[in-house]
Amino acid sequence: MFSFLGTVIVEGLHIKFPGSIVGLILLFGCLYFKLIPVSLIKDGAGFLLSVLTLFFVPATVGVMNYPELLSFHGLLLIISVVISTIFTIIISGRVGQYLENKIALKEEE
């Protein structure tokens, strides 16, 4: 629903921005201002997070169609993927720990 609404907004205002991203921003705003409860999306979000890695498989397999790209830039591509993965893991872990601590402090009050 939010993705559709984001697409309508983007097309209506003729913005060169993905409607799905606008929809995610709208969803975040509604969750942040407690216009919709988290429990409404918790089950679906949990499922999508559990299968998130499957969404990256088509992109990875698609790169295999361009062996000349891999032979020329393969090492740089591998290095950038490894470094970005490490940064993503570190940042995600830190944000998760921060939010977990913040929730624990709220529950103690």
Short mmCIF file of C-alpha atoms in Angstrom, two decimals:
data_model
loop_
_atom_site.label_atom_id
_atom_site.label_comp_id
_atom_site.label_asym_id
_atom_site.label_seq_id
_atom_site.Cartn_x
_atom_site.Cartn_y
_atom_site.Cartn_z
CA MET A 1 0.00 0.00 0.00
CA PHE A 2 2.81 2.42 0.88
CA SER A 3 4.73 1.46 -2.25
CA PHE A 4 1.65 2.19 -4.36
CA LEU A 5 1.11 5.50 -2.58
CA GLY A 6 4.76 6.42 -3.11
CA THR A 7 4.47 5.62 -6.81
CA VAL A 8 1.34 7.75 -7.11
CA ILE A 9 3.10 10.66 -5.41
CA VAL A 10 6.19 10.35 -7.64
CA GLU A 11 4.13 10.15 -10.83
CA GLY A 12 1.80 12.93 -9.72
CA LEU A 13 4.62 15.32 -8.88
CA HIS A 14 6.84 14.15 -11.78
CA ILE A 15 9.76 13.45 -9.47
CA LYS A 16 12.66 11.37 -10.75
CA PHE A 17 12.83 9.18 -7.66
CA PRO A 18 11.70 5.57 -7.11
CA GLY A 19 8.15 5.38 -5.82
CA SER A 20 8.99 2.40 -3.65
CA ILE A 21 11.58 4.47 -1.77
CA VAL A 22 9.05 7.25 -1.22
CA GLY A 23 6.68 4.55 0.06
CA LEU A 24 9.31 3.32 2.51
CA ILE A 25 9.85 6.87 3.73
CA LEU A 26 6.10 7.25 4.22
CA LEU A 27 5.98 3.94 6.11
CA PHE A 28 8.88 5.03 8.31
CA GLY A 29 7.10 8.32 9.04
CA CYS A 30 3.88 6.55 9.97
CA LEU A 31 5.75 4.17 12.27
CA TYR A 32 7.83 6.95 13.81
CA PHE A 33 4.81 9.11 14.60
CA LYS A 34 2.85 6.03 15.73
CA LEU A 35 0.13 6.49 13.12
CA ILE A 36 0.23 2.73 12.55
CA PRO A 37 1.30 0.17 15.17
CA VAL A 38 4.47 -1.88 14.64
CA SER A 39 2.47 -5.04 15.31
CA LEU A 40 0.65 -4.44 12.03
CA ILE A 41 3.79 -5.06 9.96
CA LYS A 42 5.92 -7.11 12.36
CA ASP A 43 5.11 -10.57 10.95
CA GLY A 44 5.58 -9.58 7.31
CA ALA A 45 8.77 -7.67 8.03
CA GLY A 46 10.19 -10.59 10.01
CA PHE A 47 9.53 -12.97 7.13
CA LEU A 48 11.10 -10.63 4.56
CA LEU A 49 14.18 -10.16 6.71
CA SER A 50 14.58 -13.92 7.04
CA VAL A 51 14.70 -14.37 3.24
CA LEU A 52 16.49 -11.11 2.42
CA THR A 53 19.59 -12.79 1.00
CA LEU A 54 17.49 -14.45 -1.70
CA PHE A 55 16.80 -11.03 -3.22
CA PHE A 56 20.51 -10.58 -3.95
CA VAL A 57 20.94 -13.87 -5.85
CA PRO A 58 19.50 -12.64 -9.21
CA ALA A 59 21.81 -9.61 -9.23
CA THR A 60 24.83 -11.77 -8.48
CA VAL A 61 23.92 -14.32 -11.14
CA GLY A 62 23.27 -11.52 -13.64
CA VAL A 63 26.86 -10.33 -13.31
CA MET A 64 27.99 -13.73 -14.63
CA ASN A 65 26.59 -12.78 -18.06
CA TYR A 66 29.45 -10.29 -18.47
CA PRO A 67 32.73 -12.23 -18.15
CA GLU A 68 34.68 -9.42 -19.84
CA LEU A 69 33.61 -7.09 -17.04
CA LEU A 70 34.75 -9.56 -14.42
CA SER A 71 38.07 -10.25 -16.14
CA PHE A 72 38.90 -6.56 -16.37
CA HIS A 73 37.46 -5.25 -13.10
CA GLY A 74 37.05 -8.53 -11.20
CA LEU A 75 39.61 -7.90 -8.48
CA LEU A 76 38.33 -4.37 -7.81
CA LEU A 77 34.78 -5.70 -7.71
CA ILE A 78 35.69 -8.44 -5.23
CA ILE A 79 37.60 -6.01 -3.00
CA SER A 80 34.75 -3.49 -3.01
CA VAL A 81 32.18 -6.18 -2.21
CA VAL A 82 34.26 -7.54 0.68
CA ILE A 83 34.94 -4.09 2.15
CA SER A 84 31.33 -2.93 1.80
CA THR A 85 30.10 -6.20 3.35
CA ILE A 86 32.42 -5.75 6.33
CA PHE A 87 31.26 -2.15 6.83
CA THR A 88 27.62 -3.20 6.51
CA ILE A 89 28.03 -5.94 9.11
CA ILE A 90 29.82 -3.61 11.54
CA ILE A 91 27.37 -0.73 11.14
CA SER A 92 24.31 -3.01 11.31
CA GLY A 93 25.65 -4.64 14.46
CA ARG A 94 26.36 -1.31 16.12
CA VAL A 95 22.95 0.10 15.23
CA GLY A 96 21.28 -3.10 16.45
CA GLN A 97 23.15 -2.97 19.76
CA TYR A 98 22.33 0.71 20.19
CA LEU A 99 18.63 0.14 19.56
CA GLU A 100 18.58 -2.94 21.79
CA ASN A 101 20.15 -0.95 24.65
CA LYS A 102 17.74 1.91 24.08
CA ILE A 103 14.76 -0.45 24.24
CA ALA A 104 16.14 -2.12 27.39
CA LEU A 105 16.53 1.27 29.09
CA LYS A 106 12.94 2.22 28.20
CA GLU A 107 11.65 -1.06 29.63
CA GLU A 108 13.54 -0.50 32.89
CA GLU A 109 11.87 2.89 33.45
#
